[in-house]
PDB file of C-alpha atoms in Angstrom:
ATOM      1  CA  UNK A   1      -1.193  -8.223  -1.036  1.00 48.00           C
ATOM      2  CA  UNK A   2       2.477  -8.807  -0.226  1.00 60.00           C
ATOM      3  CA  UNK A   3       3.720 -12.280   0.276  1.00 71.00           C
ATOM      4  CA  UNK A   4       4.827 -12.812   3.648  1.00 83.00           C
ATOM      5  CA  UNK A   5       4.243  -9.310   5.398  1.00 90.00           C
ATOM      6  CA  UNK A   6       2.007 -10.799   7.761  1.00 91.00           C
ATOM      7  CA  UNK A   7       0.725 -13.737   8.971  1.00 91.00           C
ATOM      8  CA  UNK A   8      -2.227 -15.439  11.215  1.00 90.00           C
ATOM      9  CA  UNK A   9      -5.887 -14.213  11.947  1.00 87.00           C
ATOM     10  CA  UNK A  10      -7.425 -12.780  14.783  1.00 85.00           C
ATOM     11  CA  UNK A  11      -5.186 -12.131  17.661  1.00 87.00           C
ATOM     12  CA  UNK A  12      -2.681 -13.742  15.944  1.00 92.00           C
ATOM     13  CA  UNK A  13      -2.024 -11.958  13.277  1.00 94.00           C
ATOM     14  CA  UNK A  14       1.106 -10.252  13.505  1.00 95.00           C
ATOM     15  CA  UNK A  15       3.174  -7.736  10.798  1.00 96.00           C
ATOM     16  CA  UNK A  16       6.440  -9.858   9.633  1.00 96.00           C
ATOM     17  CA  UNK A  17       9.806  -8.402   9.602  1.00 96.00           C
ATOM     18  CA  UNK A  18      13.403  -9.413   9.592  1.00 96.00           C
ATOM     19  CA  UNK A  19      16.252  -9.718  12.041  1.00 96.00           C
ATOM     20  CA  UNK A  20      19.608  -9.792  11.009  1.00 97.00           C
ATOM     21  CA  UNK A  21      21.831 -12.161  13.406  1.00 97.00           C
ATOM     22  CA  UNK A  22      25.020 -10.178  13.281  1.00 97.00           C
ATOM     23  CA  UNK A  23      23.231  -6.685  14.609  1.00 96.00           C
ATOM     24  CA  UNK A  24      20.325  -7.615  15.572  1.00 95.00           C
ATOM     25  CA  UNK A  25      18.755  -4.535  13.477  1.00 95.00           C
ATOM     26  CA  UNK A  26      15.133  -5.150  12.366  1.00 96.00           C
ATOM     27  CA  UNK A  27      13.220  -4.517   9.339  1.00 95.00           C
ATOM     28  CA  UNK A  28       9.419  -3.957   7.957  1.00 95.00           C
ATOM     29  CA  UNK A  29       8.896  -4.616   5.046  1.00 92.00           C
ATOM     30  CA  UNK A  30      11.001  -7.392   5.551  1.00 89.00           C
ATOM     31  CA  UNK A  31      14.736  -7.846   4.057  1.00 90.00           C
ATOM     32  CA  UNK A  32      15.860 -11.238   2.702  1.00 89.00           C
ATOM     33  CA  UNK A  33      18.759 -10.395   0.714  1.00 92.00           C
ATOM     34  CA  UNK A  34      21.364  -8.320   3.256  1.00 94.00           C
ATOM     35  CA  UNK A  35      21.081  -6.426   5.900  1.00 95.00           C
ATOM     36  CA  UNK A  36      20.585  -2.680   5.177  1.00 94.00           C
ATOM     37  CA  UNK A  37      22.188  -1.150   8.201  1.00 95.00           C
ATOM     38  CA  UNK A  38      25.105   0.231   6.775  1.00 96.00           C
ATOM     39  CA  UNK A  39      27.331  -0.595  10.082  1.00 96.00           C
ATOM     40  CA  UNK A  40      27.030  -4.093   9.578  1.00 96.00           C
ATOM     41  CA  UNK A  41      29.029  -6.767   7.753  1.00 93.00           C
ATOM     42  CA  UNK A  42      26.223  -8.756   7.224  1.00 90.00           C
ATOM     43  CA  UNK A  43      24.254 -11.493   9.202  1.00 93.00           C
ATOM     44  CA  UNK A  44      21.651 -14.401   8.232  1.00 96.00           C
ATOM     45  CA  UNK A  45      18.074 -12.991   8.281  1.00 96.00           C
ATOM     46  CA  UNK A  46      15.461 -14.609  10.013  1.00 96.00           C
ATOM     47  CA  UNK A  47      12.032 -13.908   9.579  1.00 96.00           C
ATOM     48  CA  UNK A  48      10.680 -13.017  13.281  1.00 96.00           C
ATOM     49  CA  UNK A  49       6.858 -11.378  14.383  1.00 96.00           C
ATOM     50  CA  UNK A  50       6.741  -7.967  15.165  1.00 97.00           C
ATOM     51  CA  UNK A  51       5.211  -6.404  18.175  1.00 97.00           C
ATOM     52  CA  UNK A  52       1.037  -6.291  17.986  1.00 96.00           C
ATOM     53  CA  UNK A  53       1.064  -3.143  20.009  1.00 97.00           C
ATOM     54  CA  UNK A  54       2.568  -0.150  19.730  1.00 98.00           C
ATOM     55  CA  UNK A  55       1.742   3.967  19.974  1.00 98.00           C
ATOM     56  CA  UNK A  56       1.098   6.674  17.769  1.00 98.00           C
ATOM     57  CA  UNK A  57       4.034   8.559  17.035  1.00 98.00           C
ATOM     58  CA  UNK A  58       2.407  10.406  14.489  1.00 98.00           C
ATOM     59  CA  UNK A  59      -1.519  10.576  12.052  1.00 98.00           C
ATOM     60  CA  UNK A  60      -2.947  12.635   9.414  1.00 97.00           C
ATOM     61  CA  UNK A  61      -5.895  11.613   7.160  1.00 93.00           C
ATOM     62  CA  UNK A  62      -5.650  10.687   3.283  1.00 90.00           C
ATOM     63  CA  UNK A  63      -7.827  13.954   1.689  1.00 88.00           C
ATOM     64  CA  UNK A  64      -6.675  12.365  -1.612  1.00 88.00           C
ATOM     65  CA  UNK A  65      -7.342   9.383  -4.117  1.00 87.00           C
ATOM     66  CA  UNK A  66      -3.782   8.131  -4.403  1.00 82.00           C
ATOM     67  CA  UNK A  67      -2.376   6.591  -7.907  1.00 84.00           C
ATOM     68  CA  UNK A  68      -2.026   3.091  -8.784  1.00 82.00           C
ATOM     69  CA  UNK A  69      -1.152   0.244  -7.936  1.00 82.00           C
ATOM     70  CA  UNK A  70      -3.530   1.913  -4.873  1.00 77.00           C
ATOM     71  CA  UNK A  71      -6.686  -0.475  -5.386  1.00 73.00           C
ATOM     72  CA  UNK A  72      -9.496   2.271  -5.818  1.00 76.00           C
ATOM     73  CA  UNK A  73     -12.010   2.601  -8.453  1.00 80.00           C
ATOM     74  CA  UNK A  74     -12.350   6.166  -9.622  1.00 83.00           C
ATOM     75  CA  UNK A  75     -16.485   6.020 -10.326  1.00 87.00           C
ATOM     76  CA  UNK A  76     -16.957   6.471  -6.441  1.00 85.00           C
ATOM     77  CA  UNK A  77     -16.485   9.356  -4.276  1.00 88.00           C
ATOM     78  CA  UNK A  78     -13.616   9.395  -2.496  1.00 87.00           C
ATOM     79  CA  UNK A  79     -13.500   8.622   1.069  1.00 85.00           C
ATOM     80  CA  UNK A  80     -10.889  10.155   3.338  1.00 88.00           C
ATOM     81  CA  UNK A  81      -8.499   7.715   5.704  1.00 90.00           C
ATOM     82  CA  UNK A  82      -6.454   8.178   8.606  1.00 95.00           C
ATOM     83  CA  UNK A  83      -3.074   7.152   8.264  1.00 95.00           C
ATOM     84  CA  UNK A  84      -1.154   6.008  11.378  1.00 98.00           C
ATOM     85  CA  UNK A  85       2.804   5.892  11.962  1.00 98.00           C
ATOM     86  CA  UNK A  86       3.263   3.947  15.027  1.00 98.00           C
ATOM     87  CA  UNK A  87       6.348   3.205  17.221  1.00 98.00           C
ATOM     88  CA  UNK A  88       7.064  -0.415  17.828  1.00 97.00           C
ATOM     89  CA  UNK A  89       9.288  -0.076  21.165  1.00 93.00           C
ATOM     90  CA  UNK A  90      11.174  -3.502  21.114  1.00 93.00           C
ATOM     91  CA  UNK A  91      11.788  -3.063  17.336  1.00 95.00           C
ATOM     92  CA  UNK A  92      13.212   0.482  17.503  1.00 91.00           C
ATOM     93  CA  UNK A  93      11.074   1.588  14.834  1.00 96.00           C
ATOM     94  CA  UNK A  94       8.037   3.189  13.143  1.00 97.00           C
ATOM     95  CA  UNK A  95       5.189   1.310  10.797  1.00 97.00           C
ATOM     96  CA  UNK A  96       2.919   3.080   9.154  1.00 96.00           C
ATOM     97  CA  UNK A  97      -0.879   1.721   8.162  1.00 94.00           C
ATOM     98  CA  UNK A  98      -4.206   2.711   8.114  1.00 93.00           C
ATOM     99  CA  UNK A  99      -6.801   2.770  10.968  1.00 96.00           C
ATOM    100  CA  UNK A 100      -9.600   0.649  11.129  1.00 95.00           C
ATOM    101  CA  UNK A 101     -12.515   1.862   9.232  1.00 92.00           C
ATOM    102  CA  UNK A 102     -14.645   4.359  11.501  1.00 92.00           C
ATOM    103  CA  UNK A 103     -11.714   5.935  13.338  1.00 95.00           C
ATOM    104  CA  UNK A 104     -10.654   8.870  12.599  1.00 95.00           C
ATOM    105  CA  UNK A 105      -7.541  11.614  13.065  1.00 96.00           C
ATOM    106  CA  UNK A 106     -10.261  12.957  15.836  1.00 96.00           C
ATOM    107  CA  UNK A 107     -10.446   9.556  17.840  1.00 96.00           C
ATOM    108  CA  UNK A 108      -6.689   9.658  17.870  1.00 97.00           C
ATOM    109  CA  UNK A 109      -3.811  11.401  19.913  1.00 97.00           C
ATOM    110  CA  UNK A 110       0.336  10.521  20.118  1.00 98.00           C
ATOM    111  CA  UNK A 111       1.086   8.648  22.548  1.00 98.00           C
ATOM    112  CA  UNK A 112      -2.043   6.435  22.705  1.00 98.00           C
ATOM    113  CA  UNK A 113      -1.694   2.889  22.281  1.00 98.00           C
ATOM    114  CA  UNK A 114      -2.659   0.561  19.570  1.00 98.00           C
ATOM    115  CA  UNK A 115      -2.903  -2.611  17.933  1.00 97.00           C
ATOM    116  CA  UNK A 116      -2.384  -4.555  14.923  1.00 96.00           C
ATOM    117  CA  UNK A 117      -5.246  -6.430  13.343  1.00 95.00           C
ATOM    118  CA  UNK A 118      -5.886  -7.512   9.598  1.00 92.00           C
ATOM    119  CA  UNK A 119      -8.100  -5.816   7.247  1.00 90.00           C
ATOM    120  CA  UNK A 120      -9.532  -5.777   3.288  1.00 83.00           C
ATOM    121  CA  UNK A 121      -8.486  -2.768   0.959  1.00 69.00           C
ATOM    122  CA  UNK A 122     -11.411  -2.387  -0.851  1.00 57.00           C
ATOM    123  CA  UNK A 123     -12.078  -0.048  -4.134  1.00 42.00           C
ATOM    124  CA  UNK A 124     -12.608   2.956  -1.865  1.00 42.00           C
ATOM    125  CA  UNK A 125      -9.938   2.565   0.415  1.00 41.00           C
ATOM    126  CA  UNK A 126     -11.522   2.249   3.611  1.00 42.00           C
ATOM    127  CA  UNK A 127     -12.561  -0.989   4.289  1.00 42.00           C
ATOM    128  CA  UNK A 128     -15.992  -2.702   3.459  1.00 41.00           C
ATOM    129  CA  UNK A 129     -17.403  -3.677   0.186  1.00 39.00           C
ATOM    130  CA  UNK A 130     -16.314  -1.537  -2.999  1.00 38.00           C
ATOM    131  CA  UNK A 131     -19.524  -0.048  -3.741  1.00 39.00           C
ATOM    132  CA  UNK A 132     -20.796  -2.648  -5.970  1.00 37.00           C
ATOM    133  CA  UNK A 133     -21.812  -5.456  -2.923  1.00 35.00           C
ATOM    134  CA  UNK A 134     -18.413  -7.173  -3.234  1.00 35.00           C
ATOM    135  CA  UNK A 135     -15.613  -6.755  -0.411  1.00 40.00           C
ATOM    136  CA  UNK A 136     -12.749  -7.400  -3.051  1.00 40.00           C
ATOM    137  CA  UNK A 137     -12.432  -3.942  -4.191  1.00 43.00           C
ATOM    138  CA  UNK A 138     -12.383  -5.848  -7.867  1.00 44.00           C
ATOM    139  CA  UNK A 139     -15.237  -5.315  -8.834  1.00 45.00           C
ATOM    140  CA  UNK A 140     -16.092  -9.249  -7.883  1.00 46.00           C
ATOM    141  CA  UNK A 141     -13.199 -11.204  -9.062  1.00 52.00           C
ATOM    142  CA  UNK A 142     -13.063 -13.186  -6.381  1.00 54.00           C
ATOM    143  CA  UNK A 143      -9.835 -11.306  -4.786  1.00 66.00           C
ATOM    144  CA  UNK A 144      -9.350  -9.970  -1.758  1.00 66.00           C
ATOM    145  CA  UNK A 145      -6.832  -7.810  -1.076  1.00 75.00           C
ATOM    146  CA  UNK A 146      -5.564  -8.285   2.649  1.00 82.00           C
ATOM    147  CA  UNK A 147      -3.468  -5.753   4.625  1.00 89.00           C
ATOM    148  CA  UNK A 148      -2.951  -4.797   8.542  1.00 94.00           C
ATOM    149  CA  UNK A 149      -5.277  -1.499   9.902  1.00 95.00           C
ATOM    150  CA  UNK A 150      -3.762   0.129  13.425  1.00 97.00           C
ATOM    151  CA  UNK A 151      -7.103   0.169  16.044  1.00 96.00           C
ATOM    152  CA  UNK A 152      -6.940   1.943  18.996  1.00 97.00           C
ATOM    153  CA  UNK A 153      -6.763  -0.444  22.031  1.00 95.00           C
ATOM    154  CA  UNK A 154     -10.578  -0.586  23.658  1.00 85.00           C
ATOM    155  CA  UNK A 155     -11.903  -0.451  20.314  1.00 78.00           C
ATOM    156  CA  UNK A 156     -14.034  -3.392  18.924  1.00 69.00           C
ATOM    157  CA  UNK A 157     -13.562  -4.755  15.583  1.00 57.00           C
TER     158      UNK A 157
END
């Protein structure tokens, strides 16, 4: 969806942040002009992997269709989410993403650990095909729109 917010497949895949070399302060989404903490005079930015795993530090579900550029298509029933903030440890800071399609803010608690994998944004906004057969979520254009899910460590894909 975003040019160069992540990157591989599989266990590979990792979110893609920033590091600036004068602080050493991180940042998702990344930062390629300056560095944005405010105690720093500035530093070259180098694009560096974040952490795969990390742990909830926080969850609620999406109840609501949100407004665009959200890919959804409004003819189908809307199908609630749960959204995930989690705490990456070595980068001092929180991401927040969706879970995998099939867990939900019941299969979840803070504290427990998970881990980043890729997934499709389709038309409803869970994962899957978009209603209509097609896993683009465009009605079959041909595009698929690729973001990261959080899944609970233990869980198959």
């Amino acid at each position: 969806m975003v040019a160069d917010w992540f990157a591989g497949e599989g266990e590979n895949f990792r979110l893609l942040g920033t590091r600036c070399s004068a602080c050493a302060s991180v940042f998702f989404p990344r930062e390629d002009g300056f560095c944005r903490n405010p105690g720093c005079s500035g530093g070259d930015l180098e694009e560096v992997p974040l952490s795969p795993r990390g742990r909830i530090w926080s969850y609620t579900d999406s109840r609501y269709r949100p407004p665009a550029p959200y890919v959804s298509d409004p003819e189908l029933p809307w199908q609630p989410y749960a959204l995930i903030a989690v705490e990456l440890e070595a980068e001092r800071m929180v991401v927040l993403g969706q879970s995998v399609p099939g867990v939900t803010v019941a299969d979840l608690e803070v504290g427990m650990e998970v881990e980043v994998v890729p997934g499709v944004l389709d038309g409803r906004g869970a994962g899957g095909d978009d209603g209509e057969g097609y896993e683009d979520g465009g009605g079959g254009s041909g595009t698929t729109w690729t973001t990261w899910h959080w899944r609970p460590v233990g869980v198959g894909a």
